[in-house]
Coordinates of C-alpha atoms in Angstrom, one line a residue:
M1 CA -221.7 -203.4 -14.6
D2 CA -225.1 -201.7 -14.5
H3 CA -226.0 -199.1 -11.7
T4 CA -229.7 -198.7 -10.8
P5 CA -231.0 -196.2 -8.2
E6 CA -231.3 -198.9 -5.8
S7 CA -227.9 -200.4 -6.3
A8 CA -225.8 -197.2 -6.7
Q9 CA -223.2 -196.8 -4.0
F10 CA -222.6 -193.2 -2.6
F11 CA -219.4 -191.8 -1.2
L12 CA -218.5 -188.8 0.7
T13 CA -215.4 -186.7 0.1
A14 CA -213.2 -185.2 2.8
P15 CA -213.7 -181.7 3.9
M16 CA -212.3 -179.0 1.8
P17 CA -212.3 -175.3 1.8
C18 CA -215.6 -173.9 0.3
P19 CA -215.2 -172.0 -3.1
Y20 CA -218.1 -169.8 -2.3
L21 CA -218.4 -168.9 1.5
E22 CA -215.1 -167.8 3.2
G23 CA -214.3 -169.7 6.3
R24 CA -216.5 -172.6 5.6
Q25 CA -215.7 -176.2 4.7
E26 CA -217.5 -178.4 1.9
R27 CA -218.1 -182.0 1.5
K28 CA -219.8 -183.8 -1.5
L29 CA -221.9 -186.8 -1.8
F30 CA -221.1 -188.6 -5.0
T31 CA -221.6 -191.8 -7.0
H32 CA -220.5 -193.1 -10.4
L33 CA -222.6 -193.2 -13.7
S34 CA -222.0 -196.2 -15.8
G35 CA -223.9 -198.9 -17.7
R36 CA -227.1 -198.7 -19.7
R37 CA -228.9 -197.3 -16.7
A38 CA -226.7 -194.3 -16.5
G39 CA -229.1 -192.0 -18.1
A40 CA -232.1 -192.8 -15.8
L41 CA -229.8 -192.4 -12.6
H42 CA -228.5 -189.2 -13.9
H43 CA -232.3 -188.0 -14.3
M44 CA -233.4 -189.1 -11.0
L45 CA -230.4 -187.4 -9.3
S46 CA -230.6 -184.2 -11.2
E47 CA -234.2 -184.1 -10.0
H48 CA -232.8 -184.2 -6.3
G49 CA -230.2 -181.5 -6.9
F50 CA -227.2 -183.5 -8.1
R51 CA -224.7 -182.3 -10.9
R52 CA -222.6 -184.4 -13.4
S53 CA -218.8 -184.2 -13.6
Q54 CA -217.5 -186.7 -16.3
N55 CA -218.6 -190.0 -15.1
L56 CA -219.4 -188.9 -11.6
I57 CA -222.7 -187.1 -10.2
Y58 CA -222.6 -185.4 -7.0
R59 CA -224.2 -182.7 -4.7
P60 CA -223.0 -180.8 -1.5
A61 CA -223.5 -182.7 1.9
C62 CA -221.8 -180.1 4.1
L63 CA -222.4 -180.3 7.9
D64 CA -224.5 -177.5 9.3
C65 CA -224.8 -175.8 5.9
D66 CA -227.2 -176.0 3.1
A67 CA -226.4 -172.7 1.2
C68 CA -225.6 -174.7 -2.2
Q69 CA -229.0 -175.1 -3.7
S70 CA -229.7 -176.4 -7.2
V71 CA -231.6 -173.9 -9.4
R72 CA -233.3 -174.4 -12.8
V73 CA -234.9 -172.0 -15.2
V74 CA -238.7 -172.5 -16.2
C75 CA -238.0 -171.9 -19.9
N76 CA -241.5 -172.2 -21.2
A77 CA -242.6 -169.3 -18.8
F78 CA -239.3 -167.2 -19.3
A79 CA -239.8 -163.7 -20.6
P80 CA -236.6 -161.9 -21.4
K81 CA -236.0 -158.5 -19.8
T82 CA -234.9 -155.5 -21.6
R83 CA -231.2 -156.2 -20.7
H84 CA -231.7 -159.8 -22.2
R85 CA -233.1 -158.4 -25.5
R86 CA -230.2 -156.1 -25.8
N87 CA -227.8 -158.9 -25.3
L88 CA -229.4 -160.8 -28.0
K89 CA -229.4 -157.9 -30.3
T90 CA -225.6 -157.2 -29.5
N91 CA -224.7 -160.8 -30.3
G92 CA -226.8 -161.2 -33.3
D93 CA -223.7 -161.9 -35.4
I94 CA -222.9 -165.1 -33.6
V95 CA -223.9 -168.4 -35.0
A96 CA -224.4 -171.5 -32.6
E97 CA -223.9 -175.1 -33.7
A98 CA -224.7 -178.2 -31.4
T99 CA -222.2 -181.1 -32.1
S100 CA -221.0 -184.4 -30.4
P101 CA -219.0 -183.9 -27.3
I102 CA -215.7 -184.1 -29.1
A103 CA -212.7 -182.0 -27.9
S104 CA -210.6 -180.0 -30.2
S105 CA -207.3 -178.0 -29.7
E106 CA -209.2 -174.8 -30.9
Q107 CA -211.5 -175.3 -27.9
Y108 CA -208.7 -176.1 -25.6
A109 CA -206.8 -172.8 -26.5
L110 CA -210.0 -170.8 -25.8
F111 CA -210.7 -172.7 -22.6
K112 CA -207.0 -171.9 -21.3
R113 CA -207.4 -168.2 -22.1
Y114 CA -210.8 -168.1 -20.4
L115 CA -209.4 -169.8 -17.1
Q116 CA -206.3 -167.6 -17.1
A117 CA -208.5 -164.5 -17.3
R118 CA -211.4 -165.5 -15.1
H119 CA -210.1 -168.0 -12.7
D120 CA -206.3 -167.5 -12.4
G121 CA -204.9 -169.5 -9.6
G122 CA -207.7 -171.9 -9.5
G123 CA -207.3 -175.8 -9.9
M124 CA -208.5 -176.0 -13.5
T125 CA -205.8 -173.7 -14.7
Q126 CA -203.4 -176.8 -14.7
M127 CA -205.5 -178.8 -16.8
S128 CA -203.7 -180.4 -19.9
Y129 CA -205.3 -181.1 -23.2
L130 CA -205.7 -184.7 -22.1
D131 CA -207.7 -183.5 -19.0
Y132 CA -209.8 -181.2 -21.0
E133 CA -210.5 -184.0 -23.5
F134 CA -211.7 -186.2 -20.5
M135 CA -213.9 -183.3 -19.2
V136 CA -215.7 -183.2 -22.6
E137 CA -215.7 -186.7 -23.9
D138 CA -215.9 -189.0 -20.9
T139 CA -219.5 -188.8 -20.6
P140 CA -221.8 -191.9 -19.9
V141 CA -225.2 -189.8 -20.6
Q142 CA -226.5 -188.0 -23.7
S143 CA -224.5 -184.8 -24.0
L144 CA -223.7 -182.3 -26.8
L145 CA -221.2 -179.5 -27.2
V146 CA -222.6 -176.2 -28.5
E147 CA -219.9 -174.1 -30.2
Y148 CA -220.5 -170.3 -30.7
R149 CA -218.6 -168.6 -33.5
L150 CA -218.9 -165.1 -35.2
S151 CA -220.6 -165.4 -38.7
A152 CA -218.3 -165.8 -41.7
D153 CA -219.2 -162.1 -42.6
C154 CA -217.6 -160.9 -39.4
D155 CA -214.5 -162.7 -39.7
D156 CA -213.4 -162.2 -43.2
G157 CA -214.9 -165.4 -44.6
G158 CA -214.1 -168.8 -43.5
E159 CA -215.6 -170.8 -40.5
G160 CA -215.7 -167.9 -38.0
Q161 CA -213.8 -167.1 -34.9
L162 CA -214.9 -169.5 -31.9
V163 CA -216.0 -167.4 -29.1
G164 CA -217.8 -169.7 -26.8
V165 CA -218.4 -173.3 -26.0
A166 CA -221.1 -174.8 -23.7
L167 CA -220.8 -178.6 -22.5
T168 CA -224.6 -179.5 -22.0
D169 CA -226.4 -182.7 -20.8
V170 CA -229.7 -183.6 -22.4
L171 CA -232.3 -184.7 -19.9
P172 CA -235.8 -186.0 -20.5
D173 CA -237.2 -182.6 -19.1
G174 CA -234.8 -180.2 -20.5
L175 CA -231.1 -179.4 -20.6
S176 CA -228.3 -179.2 -17.9
M177 CA -225.4 -176.8 -18.6
V178 CA -222.3 -178.8 -17.1
Y179 CA -219.6 -176.2 -18.2
S180 CA -219.3 -173.2 -20.4
F181 CA -216.5 -170.7 -21.3
F182 CA -216.0 -168.0 -23.7
D183 CA -213.6 -165.4 -25.1
P184 CA -212.5 -163.2 -22.0
D185 CA -211.5 -160.4 -24.5
M186 CA -215.2 -160.0 -25.5
H187 CA -216.4 -159.4 -22.0
K188 CA -218.6 -156.3 -23.2
R189 CA -220.7 -158.6 -25.2
G190 CA -222.0 -160.6 -22.3
L191 CA -221.4 -164.0 -23.9
G192 CA -222.0 -165.8 -20.8
T193 CA -225.6 -164.5 -20.6
Y194 CA -226.0 -165.0 -24.3
M195 CA -225.2 -168.7 -24.1
I196 CA -227.7 -169.1 -21.3
L197 CA -230.5 -167.4 -23.3
D198 CA -229.6 -169.6 -26.1
H199 CA -229.8 -172.6 -24.0
I200 CA -233.2 -171.6 -22.7
T201 CA -234.5 -171.3 -26.4
R202 CA -233.1 -174.8 -26.7
A203 CA -234.6 -176.2 -23.7
R204 CA -238.0 -175.2 -24.7
E205 CA -237.7 -177.8 -27.5
V206 CA -236.8 -180.6 -25.1
G207 CA -239.4 -182.1 -22.7
S208 CA -240.8 -179.8 -20.1
G209 CA -238.3 -177.1 -21.0
Y210 CA -236.1 -176.7 -17.7
L211 CA -232.5 -175.4 -17.8
Y212 CA -230.5 -176.6 -15.1
L213 CA -227.9 -174.1 -14.1
G214 CA -226.1 -175.9 -11.4
Y215 CA -225.7 -174.3 -7.7
W216 CA -226.8 -171.0 -6.4
V217 CA -225.6 -169.6 -3.2
K218 CA -227.5 -166.7 -1.9
N219 CA -224.7 -164.7 -0.4
S220 CA -222.1 -165.5 -3.0
P221 CA -221.5 -162.8 -5.7
K222 CA -220.3 -165.4 -8.0
M223 CA -223.8 -166.8 -8.2
A224 CA -226.0 -163.8 -8.2
Y225 CA -226.4 -163.6 -12.1
K226 CA -228.4 -166.8 -11.9
V227 CA -231.4 -165.0 -10.1
S228 CA -232.0 -162.8 -13.2
Y229 CA -233.5 -165.8 -15.3
Q230 CA -237.0 -165.8 -13.9
P231 CA -239.0 -167.9 -13.3
L232 CA -236.4 -169.8 -11.4
E233 CA -237.0 -172.9 -9.3
V234 CA -234.7 -174.0 -6.4
Q235 CA -234.5 -177.7 -5.1
R236 CA -235.4 -177.6 -1.4
G237 CA -235.0 -181.4 -0.5
T238 CA -238.2 -182.7 0.7
Q239 CA -240.2 -179.8 -0.6
G240 CA -239.0 -180.6 -4.0
W241 CA -238.7 -177.8 -6.6
V242 CA -240.2 -174.5 -5.6
R243 CA -240.3 -171.2 -7.1
L244 CA -237.5 -168.7 -6.1
D245 CA -238.7 -165.2 -4.9
P246 CA -236.4 -162.7 -6.5
E247 CA -236.8 -160.4 -3.5
Q248 CA -236.0 -163.2 -1.0
A249 CA -233.0 -164.2 -3.2
Q250 CA -231.2 -160.8 -2.4
D251 CA -227.8 -160.8 -0.5
D252 CA -228.3 -160.5 3.4
S253 CA -224.8 -159.1 4.0

């Protein structure tokens, strides 16, 4: 069955504890992506601040709260700061390869290590290999998997150690990072930053060159890193996408 923007049915989740702001409840508005028009619907809803998760696309719909705001990097105007250039130099021994979104046991092992180190106790830590496989492969839109490995010279020959993975959607106007993870034992390398910088470069080659980074919450320390990739645009409903002033993005607490 084909879904068009006019015929898509939307649903609202029940309230759940907010993962970003203590004491708040969150609800999400979502619909299914399927059929030959899934790509068009995905792009249209992404333009309005929605995010994909497998064959669903959603956005926050919380009562009396609009703290979660979708952000995207204007990659064609991005100028790396000193810390970004330092990060690229530090990770100059990493080789990135974009492949089809196909899960592997090697990826899953790294995924589990990452979750245990960074999100221990979270719901995703219980994901089985089959769950991971669905997360990666259950996509009705154009997606790719970018694997990051140490070069063979740094790993005694062979293919090279897998140190990072990014599941990414391809949009007409850029790229959307759906989920990424990396080797938690290499935290000094700043692999999360490196993967975003690599995707900024990749997005410049696609459409208008935007990199969608998901949601940003002003007073959430978990989201603060996104502000460092300027210029950054934030989705403001009827106002559309507007440039985010880095000074106005500072924590009010």
